[in-house]
PDB file of C-alpha atoms in Angstrom:
ATOM      1  CA  UNK A  73     -97.091 -85.335-128.628  1.00 67.00           C
ATOM      2  CA  UNK A  74     -94.189 -85.491-126.200  1.00 74.00           C
ATOM      3  CA  UNK A  75     -91.770 -88.324-127.092  1.00 75.00           C
ATOM      4  CA  UNK A  76     -90.864 -90.862-124.429  1.00 72.00           C
ATOM      5  CA  UNK A  77     -87.176 -89.956-124.637  1.00 74.00           C
ATOM      6  CA  UNK A  78     -87.716 -86.190-124.405  1.00 74.00           C
ATOM      7  CA  UNK A  79     -85.562 -84.251-121.927  1.00 74.00           C
ATOM      8  CA  UNK A  80     -87.054 -84.679-118.473  1.00 77.00           C
ATOM      9  CA  UNK A  81     -87.367 -82.170-115.626  1.00 88.00           C
ATOM     10  CA  UNK A  82     -84.097 -80.521-114.617  1.00 93.00           C
ATOM     11  CA  UNK A  83     -83.576 -78.821-111.230  1.00 96.00           C
ATOM     12  CA  UNK A  84     -82.115 -75.709-112.918  1.00 97.00           C
ATOM     13  CA  UNK A  85     -84.837 -75.220-115.544  1.00 98.00           C
ATOM     14  CA  UNK A  86     -88.112 -73.611-114.490  1.00 98.00           C
ATOM     15  CA  UNK A  87     -91.371 -72.688-116.201  1.00 98.00           C
ATOM     16  CA  UNK A  88     -93.704 -69.748-115.648  1.00 98.00           C
ATOM     17  CA  UNK A  89     -96.765 -71.606-116.845  1.00 97.00           C
ATOM     18  CA  UNK A  90     -99.985 -70.450-118.435  1.00 97.00           C
ATOM     19  CA  UNK A  91    -101.443 -70.536-114.927  1.00 98.00           C
ATOM     20  CA  UNK A  92     -98.939 -67.843-113.829  1.00 98.00           C
ATOM     21  CA  UNK A  93     -97.186 -70.178-111.399  1.00 98.00           C
ATOM     22  CA  UNK A  94     -93.524 -71.156-111.364  1.00 98.00           C
ATOM     23  CA  UNK A  95     -92.575 -74.838-111.393  1.00 97.00           C
ATOM     24  CA  UNK A  96     -89.819 -77.121-112.611  1.00 97.00           C
ATOM     25  CA  UNK A  97     -90.209 -77.174-116.400  1.00 96.00           C
ATOM     26  CA  UNK A  98     -91.463 -80.122-118.393  1.00 93.00           C
ATOM     27  CA  UNK A  99     -93.080 -80.527-121.796  1.00 91.00           C
ATOM     28  CA  UNK A 100     -95.555 -79.547-123.018  1.00 92.00           C
ATOM     29  CA  UNK A 101     -94.422 -76.120-121.847  1.00 95.00           C
ATOM     30  CA  UNK A 102     -97.531 -74.472-123.333  1.00 96.00           C
ATOM     31  CA  UNK A 103     -99.968 -76.697-121.436  1.00 95.00           C
ATOM     32  CA  UNK A 104    -103.423 -75.055-121.172  1.00 95.00           C
ATOM     33  CA  UNK A 105    -103.938 -76.303-117.606  1.00 96.00           C
ATOM     34  CA  UNK A 106    -105.088 -73.380-115.465  1.00 97.00           C
ATOM     35  CA  UNK A 107    -104.754 -70.965-118.412  1.00 97.00           C
ATOM     36  CA  UNK A 108    -105.083 -67.310-117.364  1.00 97.00           C
ATOM     37  CA  UNK A 109    -104.785 -65.500-120.705  1.00 97.00           C
ATOM     38  CA  UNK A 110    -107.375 -67.040-122.985  1.00 97.00           C
ATOM     39  CA  UNK A 111    -106.012 -65.174-126.000  1.00 97.00           C
ATOM     40  CA  UNK A 112    -103.055 -67.568-126.168  1.00 96.00           C
ATOM     41  CA  UNK A 113    -104.901 -70.758-125.256  1.00 96.00           C
ATOM     42  CA  UNK A 114    -103.651 -73.829-127.146  1.00 94.00           C
ATOM     43  CA  UNK A 115    -105.862 -76.762-126.198  1.00 92.00           C
ATOM     44  CA  UNK A 116    -103.624 -79.311-127.898  1.00 88.00           C
ATOM     45  CA  UNK A 117    -100.215 -77.956-126.964  1.00 89.00           C
ATOM     46  CA  UNK A 118     -97.467 -80.281-128.123  1.00 87.00           C
ATOM     47  CA  UNK A 119     -93.728 -80.640-128.053  1.00 91.00           C
ATOM     48  CA  UNK A 120     -91.630 -77.485-128.411  1.00 93.00           C
ATOM     49  CA  UNK A 121     -87.962 -76.454-128.721  1.00 95.00           C
ATOM     50  CA  UNK A 122     -88.094 -74.822-125.272  1.00 95.00           C
ATOM     51  CA  UNK A 123     -86.704 -77.489-122.997  1.00 95.00           C
ATOM     52  CA  UNK A 124     -84.036 -78.525-125.508  1.00 94.00           C
ATOM     53  CA  UNK A 125     -83.009 -74.852-125.700  1.00 97.00           C
ATOM     54  CA  UNK A 126     -82.558 -74.679-121.932  1.00 97.00           C
ATOM     55  CA  UNK A 127     -80.664 -77.974-121.772  1.00 95.00           C
ATOM     56  CA  UNK A 128     -78.231 -76.741-124.432  1.00 96.00           C
ATOM     57  CA  UNK A 129     -77.728 -73.464-122.537  1.00 96.00           C
ATOM     58  CA  UNK A 130     -76.771 -75.455-119.456  1.00 96.00           C
ATOM     59  CA  UNK A 131     -74.228 -77.319-121.558  1.00 95.00           C
ATOM     60  CA  UNK A 132     -72.678 -73.939-122.317  1.00 94.00           C
ATOM     61  CA  UNK A 133     -72.854 -72.709-118.716  1.00 95.00           C
ATOM     62  CA  UNK A 134     -73.749 -75.249-115.983  1.00 96.00           C
ATOM     63  CA  UNK A 135     -74.097 -72.467-113.397  1.00 97.00           C
ATOM     64  CA  UNK A 136     -77.253 -71.023-114.969  1.00 96.00           C
ATOM     65  CA  UNK A 137     -80.743 -71.018-113.485  1.00 97.00           C
ATOM     66  CA  UNK A 138     -83.119 -70.785-116.452  1.00 98.00           C
ATOM     67  CA  UNK A 139     -86.746 -69.677-116.475  1.00 98.00           C
ATOM     68  CA  UNK A 140     -88.983 -70.225-119.526  1.00 98.00           C
ATOM     69  CA  UNK A 141     -92.072 -68.070-120.131  1.00 98.00           C
ATOM     70  CA  UNK A 142     -94.271 -69.464-122.936  1.00 97.00           C
ATOM     71  CA  UNK A 143     -96.399 -66.900-124.784  1.00 96.00           C
ATOM     72  CA  UNK A 144     -96.983 -68.837-127.993  1.00 94.00           C
ATOM     73  CA  UNK A 145    -100.220 -69.183-129.905  1.00 95.00           C
ATOM     74  CA  UNK A 146    -100.633 -71.894-132.516  1.00 91.00           C
ATOM     75  CA  UNK A 147    -101.242 -70.632-136.069  1.00 89.00           C
ATOM     76  CA  UNK A 148    -100.951 -66.954-135.148  1.00 93.00           C
ATOM     77  CA  UNK A 149    -100.070 -64.412-137.834  1.00 92.00           C
ATOM     78  CA  UNK A 150     -97.406 -61.734-137.522  1.00 95.00           C
ATOM     79  CA  UNK A 151    -100.251 -59.217-137.636  1.00 93.00           C
ATOM     80  CA  UNK A 152    -101.681 -60.723-134.446  1.00 94.00           C
ATOM     81  CA  UNK A 153     -98.377 -59.869-132.730  1.00 96.00           C
ATOM     82  CA  UNK A 154     -98.604 -56.158-133.480  1.00 96.00           C
ATOM     83  CA  UNK A 155     -98.000 -53.856-130.525  1.00 97.00           C
ATOM     84  CA  UNK A 156    -101.161 -53.737-128.438  1.00 97.00           C
ATOM     85  CA  UNK A 157    -101.064 -53.398-124.660  1.00 97.00           C
ATOM     86  CA  UNK A 158    -104.456 -54.982-124.045  1.00 97.00           C
ATOM     87  CA  UNK A 159    -104.353 -58.170-121.958  1.00 93.00           C
ATOM     88  CA  UNK A 160    -106.606 -59.625-124.651  1.00 96.00           C
ATOM     89  CA  UNK A 161    -103.949 -59.346-127.361  1.00 98.00           C
ATOM     90  CA  UNK A 162    -101.059 -61.759-127.887  1.00 98.00           C
ATOM     91  CA  UNK A 163     -98.556 -58.933-127.554  1.00 98.00           C
ATOM     92  CA  UNK A 164    -100.141 -57.489-124.422  1.00 98.00           C
ATOM     93  CA  UNK A 165    -100.437 -60.913-122.816  1.00 98.00           C
ATOM     94  CA  UNK A 166     -96.770 -61.583-123.541  1.00 98.00           C
ATOM     95  CA  UNK A 167     -95.652 -58.313-121.951  1.00 98.00           C
ATOM     96  CA  UNK A 168     -97.870 -58.934-118.923  1.00 98.00           C
ATOM     97  CA  UNK A 169     -96.429 -62.423-118.423  1.00 97.00           C
ATOM     98  CA  UNK A 170     -92.854 -61.226-118.707  1.00 97.00           C
ATOM     99  CA  UNK A 171     -93.479 -58.543-116.094  1.00 97.00           C
ATOM    100  CA  UNK A 172     -95.328 -60.944-113.792  1.00 97.00           C
ATOM    101  CA  UNK A 173     -92.449 -63.430-113.974  1.00 97.00           C
ATOM    102  CA  UNK A 174     -89.654 -60.849-113.666  1.00 94.00           C
ATOM    103  CA  UNK A 175     -89.395 -60.730-109.835  1.00 94.00           C
ATOM    104  CA  UNK A 176     -87.762 -64.163-110.028  1.00 94.00           C
ATOM    105  CA  UNK A 177     -84.931 -63.042-112.287  1.00 94.00           C
ATOM    106  CA  UNK A 178     -83.752 -61.002-115.253  1.00 94.00           C
ATOM    107  CA  UNK A 179     -85.419 -61.330-118.660  1.00 96.00           C
ATOM    108  CA  UNK A 180     -82.502 -62.413-120.822  1.00 96.00           C
ATOM    109  CA  UNK A 181     -83.977 -62.903-124.290  1.00 97.00           C
ATOM    110  CA  UNK A 182     -86.863 -63.790-126.588  1.00 98.00           C
ATOM    111  CA  UNK A 183     -87.338 -66.783-128.891  1.00 98.00           C
ATOM    112  CA  UNK A 184     -89.810 -66.374-131.760  1.00 98.00           C
ATOM    113  CA  UNK A 185     -91.228 -69.019-134.100  1.00 96.00           C
ATOM    114  CA  UNK A 186     -93.801 -67.755-136.603  1.00 95.00           C
ATOM    115  CA  UNK A 187     -94.410 -67.382-140.318  1.00 93.00           C
ATOM    116  CA  UNK A 188     -96.458 -70.271-141.638  1.00 90.00           C
ATOM    117  CA  UNK A 189     -99.737 -68.401-141.104  1.00 89.00           C
ATOM    118  CA  UNK A 190     -98.619 -65.775-143.634  1.00 90.00           C
ATOM    119  CA  UNK A 191     -99.252 -68.240-146.464  1.00 83.00           C
ATOM    120  CA  UNK A 192    -102.852 -68.930-145.448  1.00 74.00           C
ATOM    121  CA  UNK A 193    -105.505 -68.598-148.148  1.00 70.00           C
ATOM    122  CA  UNK A 194    -107.017 -65.125-147.487  1.00 68.00           C
ATOM    123  CA  UNK A 195    -110.415 -66.323-148.721  1.00 70.00           C
ATOM    124  CA  UNK A 196    -110.497 -69.289-146.307  1.00 69.00           C
ATOM    125  CA  UNK A 197    -108.820 -67.468-143.407  1.00 67.00           C
ATOM    126  CA  UNK A 198    -109.740 -63.774-143.775  1.00 66.00           C
ATOM    127  CA  UNK A 199    -109.120 -63.177-140.062  1.00 66.00           C
ATOM    128  CA  UNK A 200    -105.409 -63.860-140.593  1.00 65.00           C
ATOM    129  CA  UNK A 201    -105.115 -61.034-143.128  1.00 72.00           C
ATOM    130  CA  UNK A 202    -101.878 -62.580-144.445  1.00 77.00           C
ATOM    131  CA  UNK A 203     -99.288 -60.161-145.803  1.00 86.00           C
ATOM    132  CA  UNK A 204     -96.222 -62.284-146.605  1.00 92.00           C
ATOM    133  CA  UNK A 205     -94.385 -59.404-148.278  1.00 94.00           C
ATOM    134  CA  UNK A 206     -94.620 -57.300-145.091  1.00 95.00           C
ATOM    135  CA  UNK A 207     -93.261 -59.855-142.624  1.00 97.00           C
ATOM    136  CA  UNK A 208     -89.902 -58.120-142.183  1.00 98.00           C
ATOM    137  CA  UNK A 209     -91.535 -54.745-141.589  1.00 98.00           C
ATOM    138  CA  UNK A 210     -93.916 -56.128-138.973  1.00 97.00           C
ATOM    139  CA  UNK A 211     -91.223 -58.176-137.250  1.00 98.00           C
ATOM    140  CA  UNK A 212     -88.964 -55.120-137.032  1.00 98.00           C
ATOM    141  CA  UNK A 213     -91.822 -53.245-135.344  1.00 98.00           C
ATOM    142  CA  UNK A 214     -92.331 -56.180-132.974  1.00 98.00           C
ATOM    143  CA  UNK A 215     -88.668 -56.165-131.951  1.00 98.00           C
ATOM    144  CA  UNK A 216     -88.739 -52.419-131.279  1.00 98.00           C
ATOM    145  CA  UNK A 217     -91.933 -52.714-129.233  1.00 98.00           C
ATOM    146  CA  UNK A 218     -90.705 -55.616-127.122  1.00 98.00           C
ATOM    147  CA  UNK A 219     -87.441 -53.884-126.328  1.00 98.00           C
ATOM    148  CA  UNK A 220     -89.159 -50.660-125.353  1.00 98.00           C
ATOM    149  CA  UNK A 221     -91.897 -52.256-123.267  1.00 98.00           C
ATOM    150  CA  UNK A 222     -89.514 -54.668-121.543  1.00 97.00           C
ATOM    151  CA  UNK A 223     -87.025 -51.901-120.797  1.00 96.00           C
ATOM    152  CA  UNK A 224     -84.026 -53.351-122.616  1.00 96.00           C
ATOM    153  CA  UNK A 225     -83.009 -51.661-125.901  1.00 96.00           C
ATOM    154  CA  UNK A 226     -80.545 -54.461-126.688  1.00 95.00           C
ATOM    155  CA  UNK A 227     -82.674 -57.442-125.604  1.00 96.00           C
ATOM    156  CA  UNK A 228     -81.372 -60.509-127.513  1.00 97.00           C
ATOM    157  CA  UNK A 229     -83.992 -61.964-129.855  1.00 98.00           C
ATOM    158  CA  UNK A 230     -83.602 -65.180-131.857  1.00 98.00           C
ATOM    159  CA  UNK A 231     -86.189 -66.266-134.427  1.00 98.00           C
ATOM    160  CA  UNK A 232     -86.576 -69.314-136.640  1.00 98.00           C
ATOM    161  CA  UNK A 233     -86.967 -69.130-140.389  1.00 97.00           C
ATOM    162  CA  UNK A 234     -89.895 -71.232-141.566  1.00 95.00           C
ATOM    163  CA  UNK A 235     -88.876 -74.701-142.683  1.00 91.00           C
ATOM    164  CA  UNK A 236     -89.040 -76.654-145.936  1.00 87.00           C
ATOM    165  CA  UNK A 237     -92.133 -77.031-148.083  1.00 78.00           C
ATOM    166  CA  UNK A 238     -92.562 -79.882-150.537  1.00 69.00           C
ATOM    167  CA  UNK A 239     -94.561 -77.972-153.129  1.00 60.00           C
ATOM    168  CA  UNK A 240     -93.413 -74.312-153.156  1.00 53.00           C
ATOM    169  CA  UNK A 241     -94.927 -73.821-156.604  1.00 54.00           C
ATOM    170  CA  UNK A 242     -98.378 -74.318-155.048  1.00 61.00           C
ATOM    171  CA  UNK A 243     -97.698 -71.776-152.311  1.00 75.00           C
ATOM    172  CA  UNK A 244     -95.330 -69.120-153.697  1.00 79.00           C
ATOM    173  CA  UNK A 245     -95.868 -67.032-150.573  1.00 89.00           C
ATOM    174  CA  UNK A 246     -93.796 -69.592-148.650  1.00 90.00           C
ATOM    175  CA  UNK A 247     -90.580 -68.496-150.320  1.00 90.00           C
ATOM    176  CA  UNK A 248     -91.603 -64.860-149.954  1.00 93.00           C
ATOM    177  CA  UNK A 249     -91.805 -65.291-146.175  1.00 95.00           C
ATOM    178  CA  UNK A 250     -88.486 -67.156-146.101  1.00 95.00           C
ATOM    179  CA  UNK A 251     -86.859 -64.329-148.050  1.00 96.00           C
ATOM    180  CA  UNK A 252     -88.429 -61.710-145.786  1.00 97.00           C
ATOM    181  CA  UNK A 253     -87.037 -63.495-142.753  1.00 98.00           C
ATOM    182  CA  UNK A 254     -83.577 -63.888-144.299  1.00 98.00           C
ATOM    183  CA  UNK A 255     -83.496 -60.130-144.970  1.00 98.00           C
ATOM    184  CA  UNK A 256     -83.623 -59.193-141.275  1.00 98.00           C
ATOM    185  CA  UNK A 257     -80.475 -57.348-140.212  1.00 98.00           C
ATOM    186  CA  UNK A 258     -81.045 -55.936-136.733  1.00 98.00           C
ATOM    187  CA  UNK A 259     -78.534 -55.502-133.902  1.00 97.00           C
ATOM    188  CA  UNK A 260     -78.904 -58.183-131.259  1.00 97.00           C
ATOM    189  CA  UNK A 261     -81.240 -60.271-133.460  1.00 98.00           C
ATOM    190  CA  UNK A 262     -80.325 -63.627-134.998  1.00 98.00           C
ATOM    191  CA  UNK A 263     -82.120 -66.069-137.290  1.00 98.00           C
ATOM    192  CA  UNK A 264     -81.708 -69.830-137.240  1.00 98.00           C
ATOM    193  CA  UNK A 265     -82.392 -71.947-140.328  1.00 97.00           C
ATOM    194  CA  UNK A 266     -84.707 -74.967-140.299  1.00 97.00           C
ATOM    195  CA  UNK A 267     -84.979 -75.883-143.990  1.00 93.00           C
ATOM    196  CA  UNK A 268     -82.765 -78.960-143.526  1.00 95.00           C
ATOM    197  CA  UNK A 269     -84.941 -80.507-140.805  1.00 95.00           C
ATOM    198  CA  UNK A 270     -87.539 -83.264-141.091  1.00 93.00           C
ATOM    199  CA  UNK A 271     -91.250 -82.472-140.999  1.00 90.00           C
ATOM    200  CA  UNK A 272     -94.032 -84.467-139.379  1.00 88.00           C
ATOM    201  CA  UNK A 273     -96.601 -82.992-141.778  1.00 83.00           C
ATOM    202  CA  UNK A 274     -96.616 -80.066-144.211  1.00 79.00           C
ATOM    203  CA  UNK A 275     -95.885 -77.536-141.452  1.00 80.00           C
ATOM    204  CA  UNK A 276     -94.929 -79.123-138.134  1.00 84.00           C
ATOM    205  CA  UNK A 277     -91.529 -80.620-137.389  1.00 91.00           C
ATOM    206  CA  UNK A 278     -90.742 -83.994-135.885  1.00 92.00           C
ATOM    207  CA  UNK A 279     -89.806 -84.155-132.205  1.00 91.00           C
ATOM    208  CA  UNK A 280     -86.165 -84.699-133.137  1.00 93.00           C
ATOM    209  CA  UNK A 281     -86.260 -81.605-135.338  1.00 95.00           C
ATOM    210  CA  UNK A 282     -87.704 -79.515-132.520  1.00 95.00           C
ATOM    211  CA  UNK A 283     -84.831 -80.611-130.310  1.00 94.00           C
ATOM    212  CA  UNK A 284     -82.366 -79.522-132.986  1.00 96.00           C
ATOM    213  CA  UNK A 285     -84.194 -76.192-133.268  1.00 97.00           C
ATOM    214  CA  UNK A 286     -83.894 -75.764-129.506  1.00 97.00           C
ATOM    215  CA  UNK A 287     -80.157 -76.430-129.646  1.00 97.00           C
ATOM    216  CA  UNK A 288     -79.747 -73.970-132.541  1.00 98.00           C
ATOM    217  CA  UNK A 289     -81.685 -71.356-130.607  1.00 98.00           C
ATOM    218  CA  UNK A 290     -79.289 -71.786-127.679  1.00 98.00           C
ATOM    219  CA  UNK A 291     -76.204 -71.590-129.879  1.00 98.00           C
ATOM    220  CA  UNK A 292     -77.453 -68.432-131.615  1.00 98.00           C
ATOM    221  CA  UNK A 293     -78.466 -66.895-128.306  1.00 98.00           C
ATOM    222  CA  UNK A 294     -75.052 -67.702-126.853  1.00 96.00           C
ATOM    223  CA  UNK A 295     -73.345 -65.886-129.701  1.00 96.00           C
ATOM    224  CA  UNK A 296     -75.557 -62.819-129.209  1.00 96.00           C
ATOM    225  CA  UNK A 297     -74.907 -62.802-125.453  1.00 91.00           C
ATOM    226  CA  UNK A 298     -71.161 -63.162-125.970  1.00 89.00           C
ATOM    227  CA  UNK A 299     -71.122 -60.310-128.478  1.00 87.00           C
ATOM    228  CA  UNK A 300     -73.087 -58.104-126.067  1.00 82.00           C
ATOM    229  CA  UNK A 301     -70.604 -58.839-123.266  1.00 79.00           C
ATOM    230  CA  UNK A 302     -67.728 -57.724-125.465  1.00 77.00           C
ATOM    231  CA  UNK A 303     -69.258 -54.338-126.233  1.00 72.00           C
TER     232      UNK A 303
END
């Protein structure tokens, strides 16, 4: 649900929507209206860190024109993001969208939020094929694939570590995924922490927390971009 005081449309922030049309951005960014790629359809798309990320970037540099390209899929596993160029895969759909949107500007980075699905009960959700102890390996492969397919070997990528969990003893895989994420040491890749933020339920954050995540994404991205400029 989008809060009443959420950041509103801004004339310098645009969205390449799920209908493959550009417009001034507003939440929910992942709206299913006119969805082209059914593989990433989220019928109940809610609030995201996306607009808050863009607003914070404009605080850093008011001259920017920012385009957001949502490719998210609720409850997807890291395995579902493996390199696959089919339009019917999450990865292939993401690459296709980025290329379709690229005539309007330069692809400047990727934001990635994923990990909770790795703790799913394999008996209840066999299609997820959760492998919490292989998250880092699969994410490293994802980074390499994205950079190769998008033609930028140093493409900045910022990802969020999964947040807090009230009963880690019931789901030991949760801490395994957190540790896997914390172990990532890749050039041009940064992780933001979320364990100090408030949750709406056992997995999803409050709207205020998502805004903080968006701001942290922007700050981490800014540091990566600054470091790249100095090289």
